[in-house]
mmCIF file with all atom_site columns, C-alpha atoms in Angstrom:
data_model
loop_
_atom_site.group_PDB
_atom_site.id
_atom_site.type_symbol
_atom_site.label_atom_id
_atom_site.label_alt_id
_atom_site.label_comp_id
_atom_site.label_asym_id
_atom_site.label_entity_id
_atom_site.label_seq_id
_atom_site.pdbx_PDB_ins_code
_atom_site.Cartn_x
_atom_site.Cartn_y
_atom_site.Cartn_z
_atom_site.occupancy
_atom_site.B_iso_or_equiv
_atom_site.pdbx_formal_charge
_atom_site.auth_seq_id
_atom_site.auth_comp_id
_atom_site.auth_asym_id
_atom_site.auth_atom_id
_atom_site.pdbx_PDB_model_num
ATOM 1   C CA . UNK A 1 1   ? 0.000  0.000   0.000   1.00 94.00 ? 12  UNK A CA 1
ATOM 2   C CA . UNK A 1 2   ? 1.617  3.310   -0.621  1.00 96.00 ? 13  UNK A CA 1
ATOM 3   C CA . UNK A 1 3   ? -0.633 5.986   0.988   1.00 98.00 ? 14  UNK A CA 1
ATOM 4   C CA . UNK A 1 4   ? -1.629 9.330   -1.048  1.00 98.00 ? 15  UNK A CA 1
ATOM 5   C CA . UNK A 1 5   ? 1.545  11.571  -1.469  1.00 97.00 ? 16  UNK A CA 1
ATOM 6   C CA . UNK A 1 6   ? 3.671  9.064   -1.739  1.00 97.00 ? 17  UNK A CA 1
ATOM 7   C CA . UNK A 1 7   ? 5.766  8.870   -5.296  1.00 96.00 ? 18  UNK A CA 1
ATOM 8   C CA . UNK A 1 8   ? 5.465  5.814   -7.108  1.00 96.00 ? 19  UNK A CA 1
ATOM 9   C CA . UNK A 1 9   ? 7.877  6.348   -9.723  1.00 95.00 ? 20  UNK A CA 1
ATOM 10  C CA . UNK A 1 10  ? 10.206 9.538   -9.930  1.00 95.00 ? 21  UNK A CA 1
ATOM 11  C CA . UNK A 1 11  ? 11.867 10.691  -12.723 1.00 94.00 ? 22  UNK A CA 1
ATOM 12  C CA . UNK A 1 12  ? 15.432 10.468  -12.855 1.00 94.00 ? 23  UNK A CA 1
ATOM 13  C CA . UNK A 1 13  ? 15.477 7.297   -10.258 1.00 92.00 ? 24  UNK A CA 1
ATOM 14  C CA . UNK A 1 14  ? 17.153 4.196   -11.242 1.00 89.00 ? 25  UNK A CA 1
ATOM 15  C CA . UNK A 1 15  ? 14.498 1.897   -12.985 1.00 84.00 ? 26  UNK A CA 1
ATOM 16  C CA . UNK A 1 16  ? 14.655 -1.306  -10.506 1.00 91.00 ? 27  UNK A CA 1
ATOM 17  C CA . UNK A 1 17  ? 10.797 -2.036  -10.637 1.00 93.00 ? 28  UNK A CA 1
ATOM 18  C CA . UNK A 1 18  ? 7.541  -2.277  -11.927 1.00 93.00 ? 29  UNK A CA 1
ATOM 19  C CA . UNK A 1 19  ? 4.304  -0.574  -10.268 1.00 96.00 ? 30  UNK A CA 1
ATOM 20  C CA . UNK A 1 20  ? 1.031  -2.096  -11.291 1.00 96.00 ? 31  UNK A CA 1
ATOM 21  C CA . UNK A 1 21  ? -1.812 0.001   -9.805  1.00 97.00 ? 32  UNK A CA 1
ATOM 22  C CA . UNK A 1 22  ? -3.893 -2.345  -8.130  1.00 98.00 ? 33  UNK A CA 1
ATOM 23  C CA . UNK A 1 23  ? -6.150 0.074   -6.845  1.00 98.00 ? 34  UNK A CA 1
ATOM 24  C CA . UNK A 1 24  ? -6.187 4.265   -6.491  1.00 98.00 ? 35  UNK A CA 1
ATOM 25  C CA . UNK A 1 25  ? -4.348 6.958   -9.226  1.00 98.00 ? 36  UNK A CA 1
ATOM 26  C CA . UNK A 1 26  ? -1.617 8.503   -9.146  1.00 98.00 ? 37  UNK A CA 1
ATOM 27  C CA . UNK A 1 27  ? -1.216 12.221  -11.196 1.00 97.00 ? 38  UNK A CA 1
ATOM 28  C CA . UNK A 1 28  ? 1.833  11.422  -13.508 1.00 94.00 ? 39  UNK A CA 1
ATOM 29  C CA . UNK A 1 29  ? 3.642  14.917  -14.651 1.00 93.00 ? 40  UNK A CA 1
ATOM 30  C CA . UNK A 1 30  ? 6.551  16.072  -16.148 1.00 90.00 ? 41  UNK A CA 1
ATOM 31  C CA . UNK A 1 31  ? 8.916  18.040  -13.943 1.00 90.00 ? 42  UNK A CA 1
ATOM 32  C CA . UNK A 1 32  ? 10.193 21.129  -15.928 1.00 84.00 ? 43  UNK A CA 1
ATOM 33  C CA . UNK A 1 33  ? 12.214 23.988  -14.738 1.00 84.00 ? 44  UNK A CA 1
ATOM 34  C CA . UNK A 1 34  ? 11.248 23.713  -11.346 1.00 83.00 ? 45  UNK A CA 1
ATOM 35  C CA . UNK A 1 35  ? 7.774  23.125  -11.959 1.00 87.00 ? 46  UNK A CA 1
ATOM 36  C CA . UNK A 1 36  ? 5.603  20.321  -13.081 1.00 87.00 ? 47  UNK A CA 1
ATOM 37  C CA . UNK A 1 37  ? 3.268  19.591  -16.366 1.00 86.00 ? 48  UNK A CA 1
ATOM 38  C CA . UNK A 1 38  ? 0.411  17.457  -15.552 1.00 88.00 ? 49  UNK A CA 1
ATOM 39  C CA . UNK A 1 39  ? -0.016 15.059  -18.136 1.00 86.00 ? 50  UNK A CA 1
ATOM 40  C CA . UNK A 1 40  ? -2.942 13.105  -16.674 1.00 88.00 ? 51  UNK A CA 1
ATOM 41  C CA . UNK A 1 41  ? -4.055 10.526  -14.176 1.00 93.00 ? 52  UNK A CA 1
ATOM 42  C CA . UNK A 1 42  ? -3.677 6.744   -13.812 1.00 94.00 ? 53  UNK A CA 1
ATOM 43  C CA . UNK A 1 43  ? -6.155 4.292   -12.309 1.00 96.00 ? 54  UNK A CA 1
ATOM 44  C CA . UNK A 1 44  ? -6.207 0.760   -11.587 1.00 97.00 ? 55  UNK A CA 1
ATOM 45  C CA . UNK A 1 45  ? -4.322 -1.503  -14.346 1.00 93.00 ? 56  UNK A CA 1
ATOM 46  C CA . UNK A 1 46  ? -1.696 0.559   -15.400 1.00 92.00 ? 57  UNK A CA 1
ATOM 47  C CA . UNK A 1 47  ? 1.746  -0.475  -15.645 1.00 92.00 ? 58  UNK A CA 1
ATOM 48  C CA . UNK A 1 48  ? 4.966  1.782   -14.172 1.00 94.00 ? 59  UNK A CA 1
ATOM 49  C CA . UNK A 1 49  ? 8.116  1.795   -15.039 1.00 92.00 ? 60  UNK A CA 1
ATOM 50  C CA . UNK A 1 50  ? 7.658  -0.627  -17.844 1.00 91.00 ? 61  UNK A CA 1
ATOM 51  C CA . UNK A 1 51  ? 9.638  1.204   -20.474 1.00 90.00 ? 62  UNK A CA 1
ATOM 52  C CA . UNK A 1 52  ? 12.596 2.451   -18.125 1.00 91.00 ? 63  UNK A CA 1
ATOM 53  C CA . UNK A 1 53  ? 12.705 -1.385  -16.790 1.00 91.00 ? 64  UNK A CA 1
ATOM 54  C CA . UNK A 1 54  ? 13.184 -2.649  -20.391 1.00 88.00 ? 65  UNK A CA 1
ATOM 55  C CA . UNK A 1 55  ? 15.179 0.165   -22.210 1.00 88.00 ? 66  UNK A CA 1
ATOM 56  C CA . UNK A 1 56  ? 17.692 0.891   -18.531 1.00 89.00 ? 67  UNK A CA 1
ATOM 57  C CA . UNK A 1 57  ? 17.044 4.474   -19.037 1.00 91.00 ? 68  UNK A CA 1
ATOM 58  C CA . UNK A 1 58  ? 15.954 6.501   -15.891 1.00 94.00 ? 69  UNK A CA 1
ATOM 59  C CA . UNK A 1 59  ? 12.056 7.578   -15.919 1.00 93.00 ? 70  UNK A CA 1
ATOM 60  C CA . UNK A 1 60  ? 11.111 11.575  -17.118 1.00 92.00 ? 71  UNK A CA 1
ATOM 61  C CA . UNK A 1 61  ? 8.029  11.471  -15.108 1.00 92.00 ? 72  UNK A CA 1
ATOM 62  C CA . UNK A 1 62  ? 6.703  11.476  -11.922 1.00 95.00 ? 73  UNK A CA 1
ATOM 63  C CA . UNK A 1 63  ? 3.917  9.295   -10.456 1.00 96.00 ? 74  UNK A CA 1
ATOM 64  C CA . UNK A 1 64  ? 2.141  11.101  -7.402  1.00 97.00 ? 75  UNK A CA 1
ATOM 65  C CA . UNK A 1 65  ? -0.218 9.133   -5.109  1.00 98.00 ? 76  UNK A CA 1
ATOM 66  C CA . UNK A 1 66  ? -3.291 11.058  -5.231  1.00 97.00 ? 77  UNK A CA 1
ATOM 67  C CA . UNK A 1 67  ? -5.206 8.291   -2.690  1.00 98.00 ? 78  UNK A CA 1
ATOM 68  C CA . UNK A 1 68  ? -3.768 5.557   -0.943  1.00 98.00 ? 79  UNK A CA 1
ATOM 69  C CA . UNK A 1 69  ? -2.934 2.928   -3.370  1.00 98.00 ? 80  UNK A CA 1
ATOM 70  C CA . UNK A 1 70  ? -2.913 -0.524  -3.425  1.00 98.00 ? 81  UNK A CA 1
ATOM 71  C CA . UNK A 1 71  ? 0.210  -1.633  -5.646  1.00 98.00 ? 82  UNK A CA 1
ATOM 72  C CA . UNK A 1 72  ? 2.028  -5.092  -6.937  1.00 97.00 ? 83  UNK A CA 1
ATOM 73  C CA . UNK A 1 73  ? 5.577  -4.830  -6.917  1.00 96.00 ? 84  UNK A CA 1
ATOM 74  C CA . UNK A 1 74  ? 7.872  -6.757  -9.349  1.00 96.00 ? 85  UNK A CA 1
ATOM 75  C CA . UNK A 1 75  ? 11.488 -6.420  -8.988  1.00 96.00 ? 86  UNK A CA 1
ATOM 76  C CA . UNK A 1 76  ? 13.312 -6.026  -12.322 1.00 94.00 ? 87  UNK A CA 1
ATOM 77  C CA . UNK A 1 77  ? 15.245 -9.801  -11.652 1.00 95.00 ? 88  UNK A CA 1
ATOM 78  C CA . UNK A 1 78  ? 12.011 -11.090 -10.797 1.00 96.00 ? 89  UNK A CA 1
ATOM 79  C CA . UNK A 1 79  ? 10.611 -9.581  -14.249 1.00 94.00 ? 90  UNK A CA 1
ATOM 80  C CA . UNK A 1 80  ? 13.458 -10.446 -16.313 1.00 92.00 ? 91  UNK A CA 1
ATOM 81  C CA . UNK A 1 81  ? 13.585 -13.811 -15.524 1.00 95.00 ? 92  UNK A CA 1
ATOM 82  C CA . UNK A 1 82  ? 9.791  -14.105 -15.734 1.00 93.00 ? 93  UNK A CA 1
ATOM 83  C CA . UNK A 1 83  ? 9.793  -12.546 -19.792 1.00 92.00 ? 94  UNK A CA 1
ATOM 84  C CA . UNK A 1 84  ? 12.878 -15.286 -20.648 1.00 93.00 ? 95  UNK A CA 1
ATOM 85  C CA . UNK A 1 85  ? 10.655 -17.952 -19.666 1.00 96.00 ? 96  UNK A CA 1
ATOM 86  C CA . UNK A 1 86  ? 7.637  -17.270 -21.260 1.00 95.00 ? 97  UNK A CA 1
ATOM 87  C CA . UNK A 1 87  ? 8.749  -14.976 -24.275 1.00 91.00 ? 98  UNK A CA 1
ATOM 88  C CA . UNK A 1 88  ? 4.800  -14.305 -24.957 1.00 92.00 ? 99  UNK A CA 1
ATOM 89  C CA . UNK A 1 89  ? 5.056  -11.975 -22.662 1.00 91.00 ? 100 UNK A CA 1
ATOM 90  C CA . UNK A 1 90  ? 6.357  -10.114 -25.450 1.00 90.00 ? 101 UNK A CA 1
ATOM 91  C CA . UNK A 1 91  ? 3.153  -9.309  -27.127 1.00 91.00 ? 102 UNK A CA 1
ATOM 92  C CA . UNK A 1 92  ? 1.541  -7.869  -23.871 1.00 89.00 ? 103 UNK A CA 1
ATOM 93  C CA . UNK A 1 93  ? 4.489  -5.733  -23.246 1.00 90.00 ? 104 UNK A CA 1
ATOM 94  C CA . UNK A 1 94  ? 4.148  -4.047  -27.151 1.00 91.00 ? 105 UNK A CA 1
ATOM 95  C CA . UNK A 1 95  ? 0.964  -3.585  -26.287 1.00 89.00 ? 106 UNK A CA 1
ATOM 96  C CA . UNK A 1 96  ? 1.559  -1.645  -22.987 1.00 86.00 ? 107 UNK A CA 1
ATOM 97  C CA . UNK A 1 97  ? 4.239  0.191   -24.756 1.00 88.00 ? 108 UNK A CA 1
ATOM 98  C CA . UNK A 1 98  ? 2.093  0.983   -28.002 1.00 89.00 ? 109 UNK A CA 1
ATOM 99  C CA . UNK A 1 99  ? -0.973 1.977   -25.675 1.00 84.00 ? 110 UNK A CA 1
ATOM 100 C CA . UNK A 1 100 ? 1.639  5.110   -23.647 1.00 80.00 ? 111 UNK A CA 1
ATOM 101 C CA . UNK A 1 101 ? 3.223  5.831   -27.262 1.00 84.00 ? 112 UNK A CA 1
ATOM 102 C CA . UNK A 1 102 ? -0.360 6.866   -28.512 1.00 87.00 ? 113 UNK A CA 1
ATOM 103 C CA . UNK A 1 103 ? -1.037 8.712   -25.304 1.00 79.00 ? 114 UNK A CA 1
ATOM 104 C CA . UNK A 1 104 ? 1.897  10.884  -25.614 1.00 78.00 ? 115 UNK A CA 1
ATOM 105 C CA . UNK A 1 105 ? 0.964  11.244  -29.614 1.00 86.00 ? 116 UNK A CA 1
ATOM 106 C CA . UNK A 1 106 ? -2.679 12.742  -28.252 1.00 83.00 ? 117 UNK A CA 1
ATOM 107 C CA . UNK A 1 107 ? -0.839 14.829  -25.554 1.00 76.00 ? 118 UNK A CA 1
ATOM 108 C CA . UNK A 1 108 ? 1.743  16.331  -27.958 1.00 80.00 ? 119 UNK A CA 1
ATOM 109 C CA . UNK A 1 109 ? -0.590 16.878  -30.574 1.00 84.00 ? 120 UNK A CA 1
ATOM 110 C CA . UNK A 1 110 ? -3.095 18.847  -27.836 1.00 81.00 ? 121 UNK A CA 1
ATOM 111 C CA . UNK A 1 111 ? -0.509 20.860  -26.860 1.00 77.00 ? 122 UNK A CA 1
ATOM 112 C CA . UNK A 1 112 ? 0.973  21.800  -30.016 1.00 77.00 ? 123 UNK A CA 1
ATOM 113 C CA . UNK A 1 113 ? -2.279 22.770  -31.367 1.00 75.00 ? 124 UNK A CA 1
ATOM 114 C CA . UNK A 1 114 ? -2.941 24.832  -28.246 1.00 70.00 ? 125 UNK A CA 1
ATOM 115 C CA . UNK A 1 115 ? 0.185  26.679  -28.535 1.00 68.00 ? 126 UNK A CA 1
ATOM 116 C CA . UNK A 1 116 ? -1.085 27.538  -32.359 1.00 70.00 ? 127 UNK A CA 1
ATOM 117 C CA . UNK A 1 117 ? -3.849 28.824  -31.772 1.00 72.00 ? 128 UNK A CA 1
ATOM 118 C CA . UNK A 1 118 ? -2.439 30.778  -28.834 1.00 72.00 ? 129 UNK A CA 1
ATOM 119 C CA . UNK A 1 119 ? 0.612  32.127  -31.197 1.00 69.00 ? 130 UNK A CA 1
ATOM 120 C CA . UNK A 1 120 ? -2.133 33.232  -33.761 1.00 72.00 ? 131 UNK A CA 1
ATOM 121 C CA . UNK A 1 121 ? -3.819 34.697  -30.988 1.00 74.00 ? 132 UNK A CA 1
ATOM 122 C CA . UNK A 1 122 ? -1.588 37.240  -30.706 1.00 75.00 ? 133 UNK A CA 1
ATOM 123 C CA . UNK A 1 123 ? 0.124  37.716  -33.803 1.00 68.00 ? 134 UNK A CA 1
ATOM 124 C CA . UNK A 1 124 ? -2.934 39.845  -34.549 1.00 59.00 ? 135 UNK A CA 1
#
């Protein structure tokens, strides 16, 4: 259980786990310049850390508690070990992977389009 405030990924740590919400959300932002972007909110189901745990490279969010969450824990030895021995695992983790590509695609493409209209906005 990791109780509301509580981080349960920051960016910049050393990927060394996965976080499945089991229950609760978490607000997962992007820390910039000493402040934060929100980028949304995670429920129950989602997968954390997944792409840092497979790639090495260090998480650029964080994931804030917003609730007390209930949480399953897999270490990254634990996780390696479990996708050599049943390589199908494969197909769920593309899938994970493919399903946060296309939710960065609709945030980047909401922003940008903001900023547009903003920038034409006041070029008048």
């Amino acid at each position: 259980m990791l109780k509301a405030g509580t981080l349960a990924m920051r960016h910049g740590e050393d990927p060394e786990r996965l976080v499945i919400l089991r229950s609760g959300e978490v607000r997962l932002s992007l820390p910039s310049q000493g402040d934060s972007v929100f980028l949304g909110t995670a429920g129950p189901g989602k997968v954390l850390g997944l792409r840092c745990l497979i790639s090495g490279e260090r998480p650029d969010i964080d994931a804030l508690c917003v609730c007390d969450c209930s949480v399953a824990i897999i270490s990254k030895a634990c996780f390696m070990e479990l996708v050599k021995s049943h390589p199908e695992i494969y197909f769920a983790i593309a899938k994970i992977l493919s399903s946060d590509l296309e939710l960065a695609e609709h945030h980047l493409k909401t922003t940008s389009r903001a900023y547009a209209r903003r920038a034409r906005k006041n070029s008048c």
